[in-house]
Amino acid sequence: MSMPVVSIWDNTFPGAQPHYPRATAWDVEWPLEGGTAWVFYSSPGQTRVRKPVILADGFSSGKSDPDALWNGLENGEYPLISQLREAGFDLVLLGFDERSASIIDNADVAIECIKKAIDDREGSAKLTVGGFSMGGLVTRYALAKMHHEGDDHQTATFLSYDTPHSGAWLPISVQAFAHFVKDNWGGLPGFGELLGSFSRMVNSTAARQLLRWHIESVSAEPRQDRARTDFLAELERVGSWPPGVRRLGVANGTGTGAGNNIPAGVTAMRTTGAELTGTRLDTQDTGEQIVAILKKTGSPEIPIVTNNLPDIDGAPGGLFPEALNLPGRPANFGTAAMLAGLLEGEPAELTYNATTFVPSVSAVAAGAIDDRDALYSKIDPADSELDHFLCASENQGHTVITVELGEWIVDKLRTP
């Protein structure tokens, strides 16, 4: 089973049950202001970290769940926790009290965790610090800020796992539908919280910082949100990257230019019932495009128009994570179909459940996702801001731990 580390939906939909078994597998817990770190020692009887690897959780709503993180890291295709331990590393999983909070705010939690690891450390081994998805940006900024302010982070290696260094993608049609549902049915007693949860997550601070194109309402024009512009300026102010630190990264998408075969400008989801009367959501195409038609019985239809965006849904990259705890395992378009089904009492027609979330060129910091040529071309290592990276052999779920990527990471960490 493809099991993502970052389970975007686990804490988002009220009443959703976790798909993983509960397990307290860590050795010690570090309370932090705004978060928690769970420590997995490499050896039995160990009481302090010796070769710490700090990896931060990614984007979702609510508090990080250590059981979900452990499950994604250990119970998928490649048991990364066990392999790191066998290689002599102590894993420190960093979680946040609110994963949808500002990247800058959660970076303060990361800084506290780094300082705690240094204080707790037995010996003088340098740290490895990084994270999954948004967690890679949180820790990248944290390390750069520490250096900028003269704090010694004692870190030798930065590691990002399918991190959107150049931005992430959520289809404009899907964003519009999320807001449309919240606006019209988000106030329903006992049901509105669920129906409005997707829109609230899209409009969270972290989502605005991560997404290259964002709309805050049905009528808004797709653009880079001010929160992202401000974050990028702040990242640049502190130096963008921590100097003197080896930068490693992996992508869950290919680096060859081979996409996921999802065509541009086709209908990915269409409703079938009376309440939404033929609402449809399309994949993104270039030029001017009506990407969605939103309909509600008794109201005029609302067309959602984009201009000059790239045909990014089919680009090489990590696919939007499926919700293993929800029926049908919905992803981005799949979540829209699920919400439509709840409203209409019958399933929507779903052609494509998951499309690209983090393009490969973004995950390895090798170019802008605005650039179609960069999206669909073979990635040149000389274009990457990372020192070393590995792209997956095929496009797969965002933050899924595979043998290919996991073995590469452990091998690189073994060889400074």
Short mmCIF file of C-alpha atoms in Angstrom, two decimals:
data_model
loop_
_atom_site.label_atom_id
_atom_site.label_comp_id
_atom_site.label_asym_id
_atom_site.label_seq_id
_atom_site.Cartn_x
_atom_site.Cartn_y
_atom_site.Cartn_z
CA MET A 1 0.00 0.00 0.00
CA SER A 2 1.22 3.51 -0.84
CA MET A 3 1.31 5.16 2.58
CA PRO A 4 2.21 8.85 2.83
CA VAL A 5 4.08 10.24 5.81
CA VAL A 6 2.11 13.48 5.58
CA SER A 7 -1.54 12.51 5.97
CA ILE A 8 -3.19 15.77 4.98
CA TRP A 9 -6.75 14.66 5.75
CA ASP A 10 -6.32 12.65 8.97
CA ASN A 11 -7.16 15.53 11.32
CA THR A 12 -9.17 17.64 8.89
CA PHE A 13 -12.54 16.00 8.48
CA PRO A 14 -14.55 15.75 11.70
CA GLY A 15 -15.30 12.16 12.64
CA ALA A 16 -12.76 10.59 10.27
CA GLN A 17 -11.11 7.55 11.82
CA PRO A 18 -7.35 7.02 11.60
CA HIS A 19 -6.29 4.32 9.16
CA TYR A 20 -3.28 3.27 11.23
CA PRO A 21 -2.93 1.12 14.38
CA ARG A 22 -2.08 3.01 17.53
CA ALA A 23 1.49 2.37 18.64
CA THR A 24 3.80 4.12 21.10
CA ALA A 25 7.06 3.27 19.42
CA TRP A 26 9.26 6.17 20.49
CA ASP A 27 11.66 6.17 23.45
CA VAL A 28 11.19 9.67 24.83
CA GLU A 29 9.10 12.75 24.19
CA TRP A 30 10.35 16.33 24.19
CA PRO A 31 7.66 18.93 24.96
CA LEU A 32 8.27 22.11 22.97
CA GLU A 33 6.52 25.45 22.87
CA GLY A 34 4.15 25.01 19.93
CA GLY A 35 4.98 21.38 19.29
CA THR A 36 6.46 18.07 20.39
CA ALA A 37 9.42 15.94 19.37
CA TRP A 38 9.39 12.14 19.57
CA VAL A 39 12.80 10.52 19.86
CA PHE A 40 13.74 7.07 18.56
CA TYR A 41 17.16 6.05 19.96
CA SER A 42 19.42 3.90 17.84
CA SER A 43 20.41 1.52 20.68
CA PRO A 44 18.56 -0.18 23.57
CA GLY A 45 19.26 1.43 26.92
CA GLN A 46 20.31 4.71 25.35
CA THR A 47 19.21 7.83 27.24
CA ARG A 48 20.61 10.65 25.07
CA VAL A 49 20.89 11.27 21.35
CA ARG A 50 24.26 10.61 19.72
CA LYS A 51 23.74 11.11 15.97
CA PRO A 52 20.45 13.01 15.76
CA VAL A 53 18.39 13.23 12.57
CA ILE A 54 15.57 15.76 13.03
CA LEU A 55 12.72 15.40 10.52
CA ALA A 56 9.70 17.71 10.69
CA ASP A 57 6.07 16.96 9.89
CA GLY A 58 4.35 18.55 6.90
CA PHE A 59 1.13 20.40 6.15
CA SER A 60 -2.33 19.52 7.43
CA SER A 61 -4.82 20.96 9.89
CA GLY A 62 -4.50 20.49 13.61
CA LYS A 63 -1.86 18.80 15.72
CA SER A 64 0.78 16.38 14.49
CA ASP A 65 -0.03 12.75 15.25
CA PRO A 66 3.07 10.71 16.12
CA ASP A 67 1.29 7.42 15.44
CA ALA A 68 0.42 8.53 11.92
CA LEU A 69 3.98 9.71 11.32
CA TRP A 70 5.41 6.46 12.66
CA ASN A 71 3.01 4.44 10.53
CA GLY A 72 3.94 6.26 7.32
CA LEU A 73 7.65 6.03 8.04
CA GLU A 74 7.76 2.43 9.21
CA ASN A 75 4.85 0.47 7.76
CA GLY A 76 5.13 1.33 4.09
CA GLU A 77 7.43 -0.05 1.44
CA TYR A 78 10.62 0.91 3.27
CA PRO A 79 10.95 1.02 7.10
CA LEU A 80 12.92 4.25 7.34
CA ILE A 81 12.93 4.47 11.14
CA SER A 82 14.38 0.97 11.53
CA GLN A 83 16.94 1.56 8.78
CA LEU A 84 18.11 4.84 10.33
CA ARG A 85 18.44 3.16 13.72
CA GLU A 86 20.39 0.26 12.26
CA ALA A 87 22.72 2.78 10.65
CA GLY A 88 23.38 4.31 14.08
CA PHE A 89 21.17 7.40 13.81
CA ASP A 90 18.72 8.68 16.41
CA LEU A 91 15.54 9.88 14.76
CA VAL A 92 13.83 12.95 16.22
CA LEU A 93 10.36 13.38 14.71
CA LEU A 94 9.25 16.99 15.07
CA GLY A 95 5.54 17.72 15.25
CA PHE A 96 3.56 20.94 15.55
CA ASP A 97 0.53 21.93 17.60
CA GLU A 98 -0.97 23.51 14.48
CA ARG A 99 0.36 22.29 11.15
CA SER A 100 -1.56 24.90 9.17
CA ALA A 101 0.06 27.78 11.08
CA SER A 102 2.66 30.05 9.53
CA ILE A 103 5.88 28.39 8.38
CA ILE A 104 7.74 31.18 10.17
CA ASP A 105 5.95 30.48 13.46
CA ASN A 106 6.55 26.74 13.25
CA ALA A 107 10.21 27.44 12.47
CA ASP A 108 10.51 28.71 16.04
CA VAL A 109 9.44 25.25 17.20
CA ALA A 110 12.10 23.74 14.94
CA ILE A 111 14.76 26.05 16.37
CA GLU A 112 13.84 25.00 19.90
CA CYS A 113 14.06 21.35 18.85
CA ILE A 114 17.50 21.86 17.28
CA LYS A 115 18.78 23.51 20.45
CA LYS A 116 17.28 20.72 22.57
CA ALA A 117 19.05 18.09 20.45
CA ILE A 118 22.36 19.90 20.84
CA ASP A 119 21.91 20.16 24.62
CA ASP A 120 20.80 16.52 24.92
CA ARG A 121 23.49 15.14 22.63
CA GLU A 122 26.15 12.77 23.89
CA GLY A 123 29.33 13.50 21.95
CA SER A 124 29.84 16.03 19.19
CA ALA A 125 28.31 14.50 16.07
CA LYS A 126 26.83 17.11 13.75
CA LEU A 127 23.05 17.14 13.24
CA THR A 128 20.98 16.27 10.19
CA VAL A 129 17.90 18.52 10.01
CA GLY A 130 15.05 18.53 7.49
CA GLY A 131 11.50 17.43 6.94
CA PHE A 132 8.72 16.07 4.81
CA SER A 133 6.81 18.38 2.47
CA MET A 134 6.25 21.69 4.31
CA GLY A 135 8.50 20.41 7.10
CA GLY A 136 11.44 20.85 4.74
CA LEU A 137 10.62 24.54 4.31
CA VAL A 138 10.09 25.00 8.05
CA THR A 139 13.53 23.57 8.84
CA ARG A 140 15.23 25.27 5.88
CA TYR A 141 14.04 28.63 7.15
CA ALA A 142 14.89 27.71 10.76
CA LEU A 143 18.50 26.86 9.91
CA ALA A 144 18.93 29.94 7.73
CA LYS A 145 17.48 32.14 10.47
CA MET A 146 19.75 30.63 13.12
CA HIS A 147 22.82 31.30 11.00
CA HIS A 148 21.64 34.82 10.17
CA GLU A 149 21.21 35.60 13.88
CA GLY A 150 24.53 34.06 14.91
CA ASP A 151 23.12 30.90 16.54
CA ASP A 152 25.26 27.79 16.11
CA HIS A 153 22.92 25.11 14.74
CA GLN A 154 25.76 22.55 14.55
CA THR A 155 24.12 21.00 11.49
CA ALA A 156 26.07 19.30 8.72
CA THR A 157 23.23 18.14 6.47
CA PHE A 158 19.84 19.47 5.43
CA LEU A 159 17.37 16.90 4.03
CA SER A 160 14.06 17.58 2.33
CA TYR A 161 11.54 14.94 1.27
CA ASP A 162 9.26 16.09 -1.58
CA THR A 163 9.35 19.63 -0.23
CA PRO A 164 7.77 22.35 -2.43
CA HIS A 165 10.81 24.66 -2.56
CA SER A 166 9.32 26.40 -5.62
CA GLY A 167 5.70 26.04 -4.57
CA ALA A 168 2.91 23.45 -4.51
CA TRP A 169 -0.17 23.07 -6.72
CA LEU A 170 -3.82 22.58 -5.87
CA PRO A 171 -6.13 22.88 -8.90
CA ILE A 172 -7.94 26.21 -9.04
CA SER A 173 -11.12 24.31 -9.89
CA VAL A 174 -10.79 22.32 -6.66
CA GLN A 175 -10.07 25.42 -4.57
CA ALA A 176 -13.11 27.17 -6.05
CA PHE A 177 -15.36 24.19 -5.35
CA ALA A 178 -14.17 24.00 -1.73
CA HIS A 179 -15.12 27.66 -1.20
CA PHE A 180 -18.41 27.19 -3.09
CA VAL A 181 -19.43 24.34 -0.79
CA LYS A 182 -18.52 26.26 2.36
CA ASP A 183 -20.34 29.42 1.19
CA ASN A 184 -23.56 27.58 0.43
CA TRP A 185 -23.70 24.73 2.93
CA GLY A 186 -21.03 25.47 5.56
CA GLY A 187 -23.66 26.69 8.02
CA LEU A 188 -25.74 23.53 8.09
CA PRO A 189 -26.23 22.33 11.68
CA GLY A 190 -24.12 19.28 12.47
CA PHE A 191 -22.89 19.01 8.88
CA GLY A 192 -21.45 22.41 8.05
CA GLU A 193 -18.16 21.90 9.89
CA LEU A 194 -17.35 18.96 7.66
CA LEU A 195 -18.45 20.72 4.47
CA GLY A 196 -16.42 23.83 5.27
CA SER A 197 -13.25 22.10 6.42
CA PHE A 198 -11.65 21.88 2.97
CA SER A 199 -12.10 25.61 2.33
CA ARG A 200 -10.71 26.52 5.74
CA MET A 201 -7.62 24.41 5.10
CA VAL A 202 -7.08 26.00 1.67
CA ASN A 203 -7.25 29.44 3.29
CA SER A 204 -4.95 28.64 6.21
CA THR A 205 -1.73 30.62 6.54
CA ALA A 206 0.51 27.68 5.67
CA ALA A 207 -1.50 26.80 2.55
CA ARG A 208 -1.30 30.41 1.35
CA GLN A 209 2.47 30.27 1.84
CA LEU A 210 2.88 26.92 0.07
CA LEU A 211 0.61 27.24 -2.96
CA ARG A 212 2.03 28.98 -6.03
CA TRP A 213 -1.51 29.99 -7.10
CA HIS A 214 -4.25 30.53 -4.55
CA ILE A 215 -7.82 31.84 -4.46
CA GLU A 216 -9.42 32.83 -1.16
CA SER A 217 -12.96 32.85 -2.54
CA VAL A 218 -15.01 31.70 -5.53
CA SER A 219 -14.75 35.12 -7.16
CA ALA A 220 -11.03 35.69 -6.54
CA GLU A 221 -8.45 35.77 -9.31
CA PRO A 222 -5.74 33.07 -9.09
CA ARG A 223 -2.50 34.64 -7.91
CA GLN A 224 0.39 34.23 -5.55
CA ASP A 225 -1.00 35.09 -2.13
CA ARG A 226 0.55 37.93 -0.14
CA ALA A 227 1.41 35.43 2.60
CA ARG A 228 3.63 33.53 0.14
CA THR A 229 5.25 36.70 -1.18
CA ASP A 230 6.04 37.81 2.38
CA PHE A 231 7.41 34.39 3.33
CA LEU A 232 9.70 34.25 0.28
CA ALA A 233 10.98 37.74 1.09
CA GLU A 234 11.66 36.70 4.69
CA LEU A 235 13.42 33.52 3.54
CA GLU A 236 15.60 35.62 1.24
CA ARG A 237 16.32 38.08 4.07
CA VAL A 238 17.88 35.35 6.21
CA GLY A 239 19.95 34.02 3.34
CA SER A 240 17.53 31.51 1.73
CA TRP A 241 19.73 28.54 2.70
CA PRO A 242 22.06 27.92 5.65
CA PRO A 243 25.62 28.29 4.32
CA GLY A 244 28.13 25.50 4.89
CA VAL A 245 25.39 22.85 5.19
CA ARG A 246 25.16 20.00 2.69
CA ARG A 247 21.75 20.06 0.99
CA LEU A 248 20.06 16.78 0.14
CA GLY A 249 16.60 16.25 -1.31
CA VAL A 250 14.34 13.65 -2.88
CA ALA A 251 11.29 13.97 -5.11
CA ASN A 252 8.33 11.60 -5.35
CA GLY A 253 8.11 12.50 -9.04
CA THR A 254 10.35 11.66 -11.97
CA GLY A 255 13.26 13.78 -13.10
CA THR A 256 13.08 12.67 -16.71
CA GLY A 257 10.24 14.94 -17.80
CA ALA A 258 7.78 12.03 -17.92
CA GLY A 259 4.43 13.12 -16.53
CA ASN A 260 1.59 11.12 -15.00
CA ASN A 261 -0.51 10.88 -18.21
CA ILE A 262 -3.32 13.07 -16.88
CA PRO A 263 -4.43 15.21 -19.85
CA ALA A 264 -4.94 18.97 -19.68
CA GLY A 265 -8.33 20.62 -20.03
CA VAL A 266 -10.52 17.58 -19.42
CA THR A 267 -13.23 17.03 -16.84
CA ALA A 268 -11.87 15.34 -13.73
CA MET A 269 -15.09 15.42 -11.65
CA ARG A 270 -18.73 15.95 -12.56
CA THR A 271 -21.74 15.85 -10.25
CA THR A 272 -24.71 13.65 -11.07
CA GLY A 273 -27.45 14.69 -8.63
CA ALA A 274 -30.01 17.49 -8.52
CA GLU A 275 -28.47 19.73 -5.83
CA LEU A 276 -25.35 20.69 -7.80
CA THR A 277 -27.02 20.23 -11.21
CA GLY A 278 -24.03 19.31 -13.33
CA THR A 279 -21.17 21.07 -11.58
CA ARG A 280 -17.88 20.10 -13.21
CA LEU A 281 -14.20 20.54 -12.38
CA ASP A 282 -11.51 20.33 -15.08
CA THR A 283 -7.79 19.74 -15.09
CA GLN A 284 -5.63 22.76 -15.78
CA ASP A 285 -4.75 23.79 -19.33
CA THR A 286 -2.72 26.66 -20.78
CA GLY A 287 -4.16 29.91 -22.15
CA GLU A 288 -7.61 31.15 -21.12
CA GLN A 289 -9.75 28.34 -19.74
CA ILE A 290 -12.99 27.78 -17.89
CA VAL A 291 -11.68 25.31 -15.32
CA ALA A 292 -14.96 24.84 -13.48
CA ILE A 293 -18.69 25.39 -13.73
CA LEU A 294 -20.29 25.64 -10.29
CA LYS A 295 -24.04 25.14 -10.09
CA LYS A 296 -26.64 25.11 -7.36
CA THR A 297 -30.35 24.49 -7.90
CA GLY A 298 -32.16 27.79 -8.31
CA SER A 299 -29.01 29.92 -8.71
CA PRO A 300 -27.06 31.12 -11.77
CA GLU A 301 -24.06 29.01 -12.72
CA ILE A 302 -20.62 30.35 -11.83
CA PRO A 303 -17.77 29.89 -14.33
CA ILE A 304 -14.23 29.81 -12.93
CA VAL A 305 -11.71 31.20 -15.41
CA THR A 306 -7.91 31.03 -15.44
CA ASN A 307 -5.41 32.71 -17.75
CA ASN A 308 -1.93 31.56 -18.76
CA LEU A 309 -1.36 28.96 -16.09
CA PRO A 310 0.71 25.90 -17.04
CA ASP A 311 -0.92 22.50 -17.65
CA ILE A 312 0.45 21.32 -14.34
CA ASP A 313 -1.93 18.54 -13.22
CA GLY A 314 -0.10 16.04 -15.43
CA ALA A 315 3.43 17.28 -14.70
CA PRO A 316 6.10 15.04 -13.16
CA GLY A 317 5.79 15.21 -9.40
CA GLY A 318 4.45 13.78 -6.17
CA LEU A 319 0.70 13.15 -6.41
CA PHE A 320 -1.71 14.70 -3.93
CA PRO A 321 -1.92 12.26 -0.98
CA GLU A 322 -4.90 9.95 -0.73
CA ALA A 323 -6.92 9.89 2.49
CA LEU A 324 -6.58 6.27 3.56
CA ASN A 325 -9.06 6.84 6.40
CA LEU A 326 -11.95 7.94 4.15
CA PRO A 327 -14.12 5.92 1.72
CA GLY A 328 -12.66 5.80 -1.76
CA ARG A 329 -9.31 7.19 -0.55
CA PRO A 330 -10.01 10.68 -1.93
CA ALA A 331 -7.17 12.97 -3.01
CA ASN A 332 -7.63 16.49 -4.46
CA PHE A 333 -10.33 15.99 -7.11
CA GLY A 334 -11.49 12.98 -5.10
CA THR A 335 -12.23 15.15 -2.08
CA ALA A 336 -14.38 17.42 -4.23
CA ALA A 337 -16.25 14.33 -5.45
CA MET A 338 -16.70 13.13 -1.87
CA LEU A 339 -18.17 16.47 -0.78
CA ALA A 340 -20.48 16.48 -3.79
CA GLY A 341 -21.62 12.96 -2.93
CA LEU A 342 -22.41 13.98 0.63
CA LEU A 343 -24.52 16.88 -0.59
CA GLU A 344 -26.39 14.97 -3.27
CA GLY A 345 -26.69 11.54 -1.73
CA GLU A 346 -25.22 9.88 -4.80
CA PRO A 347 -21.64 9.57 -6.06
CA ALA A 348 -20.14 12.07 -8.44
CA GLU A 349 -18.40 10.95 -11.62
CA LEU A 350 -14.68 10.96 -10.83
CA THR A 351 -12.23 10.48 -13.68
CA TYR A 352 -9.04 11.56 -11.90
CA ASN A 353 -8.69 11.26 -8.13
CA ALA A 354 -5.16 12.61 -7.66
CA THR A 355 -3.05 14.97 -9.74
CA THR A 356 0.36 16.50 -9.20
CA PHE A 357 0.81 18.29 -5.87
CA VAL A 358 4.57 18.96 -5.69
CA PRO A 359 6.19 19.09 -9.13
CA SER A 360 9.59 17.41 -9.29
CA VAL A 361 11.30 20.64 -10.33
CA SER A 362 9.99 22.22 -7.11
CA ALA A 363 10.98 19.29 -4.88
CA VAL A 364 14.61 19.51 -5.99
CA ALA A 365 14.72 23.34 -6.20
CA ALA A 366 15.62 23.28 -9.89
CA GLY A 367 13.30 25.89 -11.37
CA ALA A 368 9.99 27.71 -11.24
CA ILE A 369 6.74 25.80 -11.65
CA ASP A 370 5.40 28.70 -13.71
CA ASP A 371 7.69 27.52 -16.50
CA ARG A 372 6.11 24.71 -18.55
CA ASP A 373 9.45 23.81 -20.12
CA ALA A 374 10.98 23.38 -16.67
CA LEU A 375 8.01 21.30 -15.51
CA TYR A 376 8.21 18.81 -18.37
CA SER A 377 11.96 18.67 -19.13
CA LYS A 378 14.65 16.40 -17.79
CA ILE A 379 16.08 18.00 -14.67
CA ASP A 380 19.69 19.11 -15.00
CA PRO A 381 21.55 18.72 -11.68
CA ALA A 382 23.35 21.97 -12.45
CA ASP A 383 20.01 23.81 -12.18
CA SER A 384 19.28 22.55 -8.67
CA GLU A 385 20.02 24.54 -5.53
CA LEU A 386 20.59 21.22 -3.76
CA ASP A 387 24.01 19.58 -3.62
CA HIS A 388 22.61 16.12 -4.26
CA PHE A 389 19.12 14.90 -5.10
CA LEU A 390 17.23 11.86 -6.33
CA CYS A 391 13.99 11.80 -8.27
CA ALA A 392 11.75 8.75 -8.23
CA SER A 393 11.67 6.33 -11.15
CA GLU A 394 7.92 6.90 -11.47
CA ASN A 395 5.44 9.47 -10.26
CA GLN A 396 4.03 8.37 -6.92
CA GLY A 397 2.15 9.63 -3.88
CA HIS A 398 3.53 12.70 -2.10
CA THR A 399 5.80 11.72 0.86
CA VAL A 400 5.47 7.99 0.23
CA ILE A 401 8.64 6.28 1.51
CA THR A 402 9.96 3.90 -1.14
CA VAL A 403 12.95 1.55 -1.15
CA GLU A 404 14.54 3.62 -3.91
CA LEU A 405 14.36 6.94 -2.05
CA GLY A 406 14.83 5.51 1.44
CA GLU A 407 18.01 3.61 0.60
CA TRP A 408 19.46 6.67 -1.12
CA ILE A 409 18.83 8.80 1.97
CA VAL A 410 20.40 6.33 4.42
CA ASP A 411 23.39 5.85 2.13
CA LYS A 412 23.93 9.61 1.81
CA LEU A 413 23.67 10.13 5.57
CA ARG A 414 26.22 7.38 6.16
CA THR A 415 28.64 9.18 3.83
CA PRO A 416 29.20 12.77 4.97
#
